Amino acid sequence: MIQKLSDFYVLNNGVKMPGFGFGTWQSASGDTTVNAVKAAIKAGYRNIDTAAAYRNERSVGEGVRQAMEAYGIRREELFISTKLWNDHRGYDLARKAFENSMKELGLEYLDLYMIHWPAVAKWHEDWREINRSTWKALEELYREGRIRAIGVSNFLAHHVQALMEDGDIAPMVNQIEYHPGFGQIESAQFCQDHGIVVQAWSPFGTGEVLRNPVLTQIADRYGKTSAQVCLRWLMQKDIVPLPKSVHEERILANTQVFGFELTADEMAQIDAMPYCGGMRFDPDSARS
C-alpha cells in the first residue's frame, strides 16, 4: 500500500507507476480538461489517464504541457496513459490507433497503452485471435520503445488468462471498474496473483454510492468525506484509484487520504455493501 502521493508500484517489467492517479473519463475536451489536468499536476498527481474514446486526448496533452511549463515538471516525472478503442482492434488498426493517440496527445512516448475492452465470445467467434492480434501490436510498440508499459482495461480474469496464454508479454496493468458496492474481486485477485497491477476507474461509482450510510458514518468517524473513504478503501487493497474531477478543490481533496487508516472491520463493512450505483458493465455481455 502506498503511504504518500509520490509513492509508486513497480510493474512486472520494472517500470515505476505512481500509485495514485487522475482520471479524465467524461471530462469535456477544451479548457475544462486542460485546466483540470493542470490542477491535478499542481496538486501532486503524476499518473494521468485518458483514452481515445474520451475524445479529450488533445486537451490532456495540452494540460500536461502547460503544467510542465508552469510548475517546472519534467516529462519523466509523469506517467501518462491512454487506451485503444474497440473499432481499432487487430494488428494494423491498433498500430494506427496508437499513432493517432500520440498525435492527439503531442507526446514523444507513452508510459502506458491499454486495450480498452476485450473482444468477447458473445459477439466474436474469433475473440481470442482478435485480442491476440491487437496485443501483438502493443507488444511490438513496447519492444520498439514507444511505450514504457502495456496493459488492458475491463478484462475479466478469463480474458486476462487467455491473453497471457496467447501473447508473449503478460499485461502489466488491468484497469477495471471497482468501487464500494461493485468490487470486481475475482478479476482483481487474479491480476494481483499474477503480478498485474489493478487500477480502479470510477472509484466513487455514482453520487448514490457516496450517500450510502455505511460510507457516511465511517467518513464522519474520521472527519473525512465519503469520497476520501472510497479512495482509502481501494488503496488498502493495493488498487490504484483514478478519481476524476474538474473542480480544483475536489481534485486537491481527493489527495488527502494519507492521514488515516480504515480498520479491518470497516474494510469488511465496505466490502459487504450491496450494489448502490455505478456503471456495472459486463464485458462478456455488453456489445463491444
Short mmCIF file of C-alpha atoms in Angstrom, two decimals:
data_model
loop_
_atom_site.label_atom_id
_atom_site.label_comp_id
_atom_site.label_asym_id
_atom_site.label_seq_id
_atom_site.Cartn_x
_atom_site.Cartn_y
_atom_site.Cartn_z
CA MET A 1 0.00 0.00 0.00
CA ILE A 2 1.32 3.45 -0.86
CA GLN A 3 1.99 5.80 2.03
CA LYS A 4 2.14 9.14 0.23
CA LEU A 5 1.08 10.69 -3.06
CA SER A 6 4.54 10.29 -4.61
CA ASP A 7 4.76 6.55 -3.90
CA PHE A 8 4.64 4.08 -6.76
CA TYR A 9 4.12 0.46 -7.73
CA VAL A 10 6.78 -1.41 -9.64
CA LEU A 11 5.20 -3.08 -12.68
CA ASN A 12 6.20 -6.57 -13.76
CA ASN A 13 8.68 -5.08 -16.25
CA GLY A 14 10.40 -2.92 -13.60
CA VAL A 15 8.74 0.38 -14.61
CA LYS A 16 7.57 2.55 -11.71
CA MET A 17 3.93 3.67 -11.90
CA PRO A 18 2.61 6.28 -9.44
CA GLY A 19 0.17 4.59 -7.07
CA PHE A 20 -2.47 7.31 -7.19
CA GLY A 21 -3.92 8.53 -10.47
CA PHE A 22 -6.12 11.14 -12.07
CA GLY A 23 -8.95 10.08 -14.36
CA THR A 24 -10.45 12.10 -17.21
CA TRP A 25 -13.42 9.98 -18.30
CA GLN A 26 -16.43 12.25 -19.02
CA SER A 27 -14.20 15.32 -18.79
CA ALA A 28 -15.12 17.54 -21.74
CA SER A 29 -12.41 18.46 -24.21
CA GLY A 30 -11.15 22.04 -24.22
CA ASP A 31 -10.36 24.30 -21.31
CA THR A 32 -12.28 22.13 -18.83
CA THR A 33 -9.88 19.22 -19.23
CA VAL A 34 -6.78 21.37 -19.78
CA ASN A 35 -7.38 23.18 -16.50
CA ALA A 36 -8.30 20.00 -14.61
CA VAL A 37 -5.08 18.27 -15.67
CA LYS A 38 -3.05 21.35 -14.73
CA ALA A 39 -4.76 21.47 -11.33
CA ALA A 40 -4.10 17.78 -10.77
CA ILE A 41 -0.41 18.05 -11.57
CA LYS A 42 -0.16 21.15 -9.38
CA ALA A 43 -1.76 19.15 -6.54
CA GLY A 44 0.84 16.40 -6.89
CA TYR A 45 -0.77 13.84 -9.18
CA ARG A 46 1.76 12.28 -11.53
CA ASN A 47 -0.37 9.50 -13.06
CA ILE A 48 -2.74 10.92 -15.69
CA ASP A 49 -5.18 8.65 -17.53
CA THR A 50 -7.21 9.19 -20.70
CA ALA A 51 -8.48 7.19 -23.70
CA ALA A 52 -9.20 7.70 -27.38
CA ALA A 53 -12.88 7.12 -26.61
CA TYR A 54 -12.93 10.01 -24.13
CA ARG A 55 -12.28 12.40 -27.02
CA ASN A 56 -10.09 14.58 -24.84
CA GLU A 57 -6.56 13.32 -25.54
CA ARG A 58 -5.56 16.61 -27.16
CA SER A 59 -6.73 18.56 -24.11
CA VAL A 60 -4.99 16.17 -21.73
CA GLY A 61 -1.75 16.62 -23.66
CA GLU A 62 -2.13 20.39 -23.60
CA GLY A 63 -2.80 20.34 -19.86
CA VAL A 64 0.33 18.26 -19.34
CA ARG A 65 2.48 20.67 -21.36
CA GLN A 66 1.09 23.75 -19.63
CA ALA A 67 1.63 22.19 -16.21
CA MET A 68 5.19 21.19 -17.04
CA GLU A 69 5.97 24.75 -18.07
CA ALA A 70 4.11 26.40 -15.20
CA TYR A 71 5.38 24.16 -12.39
CA GLY A 72 8.78 23.04 -13.63
CA ILE A 73 7.75 19.39 -14.01
CA ARG A 74 9.90 17.16 -16.19
CA ARG A 75 8.21 14.74 -18.60
CA GLU A 76 9.92 11.76 -16.93
CA GLU A 77 8.20 12.66 -13.66
CA LEU A 78 4.81 12.00 -15.23
CA PHE A 79 3.07 8.75 -16.13
CA ILE A 80 0.61 9.24 -19.00
CA SER A 81 -1.71 6.51 -20.22
CA THR A 82 -4.33 6.14 -22.93
CA LYS A 83 -6.38 3.33 -24.46
CA LEU A 84 -7.22 1.83 -27.82
CA TRP A 85 -10.93 1.79 -28.69
CA ASN A 86 -12.91 -1.19 -29.97
CA ASP A 87 -13.10 -0.02 -33.59
CA HIS A 88 -9.30 -0.25 -33.87
CA ARG A 89 -8.78 -3.82 -32.74
CA GLY A 90 -6.43 -6.01 -34.76
CA TYR A 91 -2.74 -5.54 -35.50
CA ASP A 92 -2.83 -2.94 -38.28
CA LEU A 93 -5.64 -0.83 -36.85
CA ALA A 94 -4.09 -0.94 -33.38
CA ARG A 95 -0.83 0.50 -34.67
CA LYS A 96 -2.78 3.20 -36.48
CA ALA A 97 -4.76 3.98 -33.32
CA PHE A 98 -1.55 4.37 -31.34
CA GLU A 99 -0.17 6.89 -33.85
CA ASN A 100 -3.45 8.82 -33.75
CA SER A 101 -3.36 8.99 -29.96
CA MET A 102 0.26 10.12 -29.91
CA LYS A 103 -0.58 12.87 -32.40
CA GLU A 104 -3.52 13.99 -30.26
CA LEU A 105 -1.51 13.90 -27.04
CA GLY A 106 1.52 15.56 -28.62
CA LEU A 107 3.93 13.28 -26.75
CA GLU A 108 7.17 11.65 -27.86
CA TYR A 109 6.49 8.47 -25.91
CA LEU A 110 3.70 6.95 -23.82
CA ASP A 111 4.01 5.45 -20.37
CA LEU A 112 1.10 3.02 -20.62
CA TYR A 113 -1.08 1.90 -23.53
CA MET A 114 -4.10 -0.32 -22.93
CA ILE A 115 -6.72 -2.27 -24.87
CA HIS A 116 -9.88 -0.52 -23.66
CA TRP A 117 -12.27 -3.51 -23.82
CA PRO A 118 -11.76 -7.18 -24.66
CA ALA A 119 -13.33 -8.79 -27.69
CA VAL A 120 -15.67 -11.45 -26.22
CA ALA A 121 -17.23 -14.72 -27.28
CA LYS A 122 -20.80 -13.42 -27.37
CA TRP A 123 -20.01 -11.10 -30.28
CA HIS A 124 -16.88 -12.57 -31.84
CA GLU A 125 -16.29 -16.25 -32.59
CA ASP A 126 -12.59 -15.45 -33.01
CA TRP A 127 -12.39 -13.28 -29.88
CA ARG A 128 -9.09 -14.74 -28.75
CA GLU A 129 -7.47 -14.10 -32.11
CA ILE A 130 -8.79 -10.51 -32.15
CA ASN A 131 -7.34 -9.85 -28.71
CA ARG A 132 -4.11 -11.65 -29.61
CA SER A 133 -3.51 -9.67 -32.79
CA THR A 134 -4.31 -6.40 -31.04
CA TRP A 135 -1.97 -7.31 -28.22
CA LYS A 136 0.77 -8.19 -30.71
CA ALA A 137 0.73 -4.58 -31.92
CA LEU A 138 1.12 -3.33 -28.34
CA GLU A 139 3.93 -5.81 -27.72
CA GLU A 140 5.82 -4.57 -30.77
CA LEU A 141 5.33 -0.90 -29.85
CA TYR A 142 6.66 -1.77 -26.40
CA ARG A 143 9.69 -3.52 -27.83
CA GLU A 144 10.31 -0.52 -30.08
CA GLY A 145 10.48 1.73 -27.02
CA ARG A 146 7.41 3.76 -27.97
CA ILE A 147 5.56 2.63 -24.83
CA ARG A 148 7.06 2.01 -21.39
CA ALA A 149 4.31 -0.41 -20.31
CA ILE A 150 1.32 -2.16 -21.86
CA GLY A 151 -1.91 -3.31 -20.30
CA VAL A 152 -5.62 -3.92 -20.60
CA SER A 153 -8.84 -2.41 -19.33
CA ASN A 154 -12.13 -4.07 -18.39
CA PHE A 155 -10.67 -7.56 -18.85
CA LEU A 156 -12.18 -10.22 -16.62
CA ALA A 157 -9.95 -12.95 -15.21
CA HIS A 158 -10.58 -15.39 -18.07
CA HIS A 159 -9.83 -12.69 -20.67
CA VAL A 160 -6.52 -11.94 -18.96
CA GLN A 161 -5.71 -15.65 -18.70
CA ALA A 162 -6.33 -16.15 -22.43
CA LEU A 163 -4.17 -13.15 -23.34
CA MET A 164 -1.34 -14.42 -21.14
CA GLU A 165 -1.54 -17.78 -22.92
CA ASP A 166 -1.74 -16.30 -26.42
CA GLY A 167 0.72 -13.42 -26.14
CA ASP A 168 4.43 -13.16 -25.49
CA ILE A 169 4.31 -10.47 -22.78
CA ALA A 170 1.98 -10.51 -19.78
CA PRO A 171 -0.10 -7.36 -19.22
CA MET A 172 1.39 -5.01 -16.67
CA VAL A 173 -1.89 -3.29 -15.68
CA ASN A 174 -5.62 -4.05 -15.76
CA GLN A 175 -7.90 -1.05 -15.30
CA ILE A 176 -11.40 -2.07 -14.15
CA GLU A 177 -14.47 -0.53 -12.58
CA TYR A 178 -14.06 -1.02 -8.83
CA HIS A 179 -15.85 0.86 -6.07
CA PRO A 180 -17.95 0.19 -2.96
CA GLY A 181 -20.96 -1.88 -3.97
CA PHE A 182 -19.18 -3.18 -7.07
CA GLY A 183 -15.84 -4.72 -6.28
CA GLN A 184 -14.63 -7.00 -9.08
CA ILE A 185 -12.91 -9.26 -6.60
CA GLU A 186 -12.18 -12.25 -8.84
CA SER A 187 -10.60 -10.19 -11.61
CA ALA A 188 -8.60 -8.04 -9.21
CA GLN A 189 -7.34 -11.02 -7.24
CA PHE A 190 -6.37 -12.94 -10.38
CA CYS A 191 -4.36 -9.99 -11.63
CA GLN A 192 -2.63 -9.33 -8.34
CA ASP A 193 -1.79 -13.04 -8.01
CA HIS A 194 -0.09 -12.83 -11.42
CA GLY A 195 1.84 -9.62 -10.80
CA ILE A 196 -0.54 -7.36 -12.74
CA VAL A 197 -1.30 -4.04 -11.04
CA VAL A 198 -5.00 -3.18 -10.80
CA GLN A 199 -6.32 0.32 -11.39
CA ALA A 200 -9.86 1.42 -10.47
CA TRP A 201 -11.86 3.62 -12.81
CA SER A 202 -15.00 5.26 -11.42
CA PRO A 203 -13.79 4.76 -7.82
CA PHE A 204 -16.81 6.66 -6.49
CA GLY A 205 -19.43 4.81 -8.54
CA THR A 206 -22.11 7.48 -8.62
CA GLY A 207 -23.48 10.07 -6.23
CA GLU A 208 -25.74 7.42 -4.72
CA VAL A 209 -22.69 5.45 -3.59
CA LEU A 210 -21.28 8.49 -1.81
CA ARG A 211 -24.54 8.93 0.09
CA ASN A 212 -24.53 5.35 1.38
CA PRO A 213 -24.82 5.39 5.20
CA VAL A 214 -22.02 2.86 5.64
CA LEU A 215 -19.61 5.29 3.97
CA THR A 216 -21.01 8.46 5.54
CA GLN A 217 -20.79 7.01 9.05
CA ILE A 218 -17.20 5.86 8.57
CA ALA A 219 -16.31 9.21 6.99
CA ASP A 220 -17.80 11.12 9.95
CA ARG A 221 -15.74 9.00 12.32
CA TYR A 222 -12.52 10.24 10.71
CA GLY A 223 -13.60 13.73 9.75
CA LYS A 224 -13.33 12.75 6.10
CA THR A 225 -15.65 12.66 3.10
CA SER A 226 -17.25 9.55 1.65
CA ALA A 227 -15.10 10.05 -1.45
CA GLN A 228 -11.93 10.01 0.65
CA VAL A 229 -13.10 6.81 2.36
CA CYS A 230 -13.68 5.19 -1.07
CA LEU A 231 -10.15 6.07 -2.11
CA ARG A 232 -8.64 4.86 1.15
CA TRP A 233 -10.53 1.55 0.85
CA LEU A 234 -9.02 0.99 -2.60
CA MET A 235 -5.53 1.96 -1.51
CA GLN A 236 -5.64 -0.53 1.36
CA LYS A 237 -6.45 -3.19 -1.25
CA ASP A 238 -3.36 -2.19 -3.26
CA ILE A 239 -5.61 -0.96 -6.06
CA VAL A 240 -4.61 2.27 -7.79
CA PRO A 241 -7.54 4.73 -7.71
CA LEU A 242 -8.22 7.06 -10.64
CA PRO A 243 -10.54 9.73 -9.20
CA LYS A 244 -11.89 12.25 -11.67
CA SER A 245 -12.97 15.82 -11.04
CA VAL A 246 -12.86 19.11 -12.90
CA HIS A 247 -13.11 21.18 -9.70
CA GLU A 248 -9.77 22.23 -8.24
CA GLU A 249 -10.92 21.98 -4.62
CA ARG A 250 -12.12 18.39 -5.12
CA ILE A 251 -9.01 17.47 -7.07
CA LEU A 252 -6.98 18.56 -4.05
CA ALA A 253 -9.36 16.98 -1.50
CA ASN A 254 -9.05 13.61 -3.22
CA THR A 255 -5.33 13.56 -2.35
CA GLN A 256 -6.00 13.98 1.38
CA VAL A 257 -6.25 10.28 2.11
CA PHE A 258 -2.97 9.56 3.87
CA GLY A 259 -3.65 10.66 7.45
CA PHE A 260 -5.94 7.81 8.50
CA GLU A 261 -6.37 4.06 8.08
CA LEU A 262 -9.54 2.01 7.92
CA THR A 263 -9.83 -0.86 10.37
CA ALA A 264 -10.33 -4.45 9.24
CA ASP A 265 -13.96 -4.22 10.39
CA GLU A 266 -14.54 -1.03 8.41
CA MET A 267 -12.96 -2.59 5.33
CA ALA A 268 -15.28 -5.58 5.73
CA GLN A 269 -18.32 -3.33 6.10
CA ILE A 270 -17.49 -1.58 2.82
CA ASP A 271 -16.75 -4.92 1.14
CA ALA A 272 -20.23 -6.11 2.10
CA MET A 273 -22.10 -3.12 0.68
CA PRO A 274 -24.69 -4.11 -1.94
CA TYR A 275 -24.72 -2.53 -5.38
CA CYS A 276 -25.81 1.08 -4.98
CA GLY A 277 -24.68 2.87 -8.12
CA GLY A 278 -22.10 2.80 -10.87
CA MET A 279 -21.85 1.57 -14.44
CA ARG A 280 -21.58 -2.17 -13.73
CA PHE A 281 -20.70 -3.04 -17.32
CA ASP A 282 -20.21 -6.74 -18.00
CA PRO A 283 -17.73 -7.11 -20.87
CA ASP A 284 -18.97 -10.65 -21.59
CA SER A 285 -22.47 -9.40 -22.42
CA ALA A 286 -22.04 -5.72 -23.39
CA ARG A 287 -21.81 -5.01 -27.10
CA SER A 288 -18.14 -4.47 -27.77
#
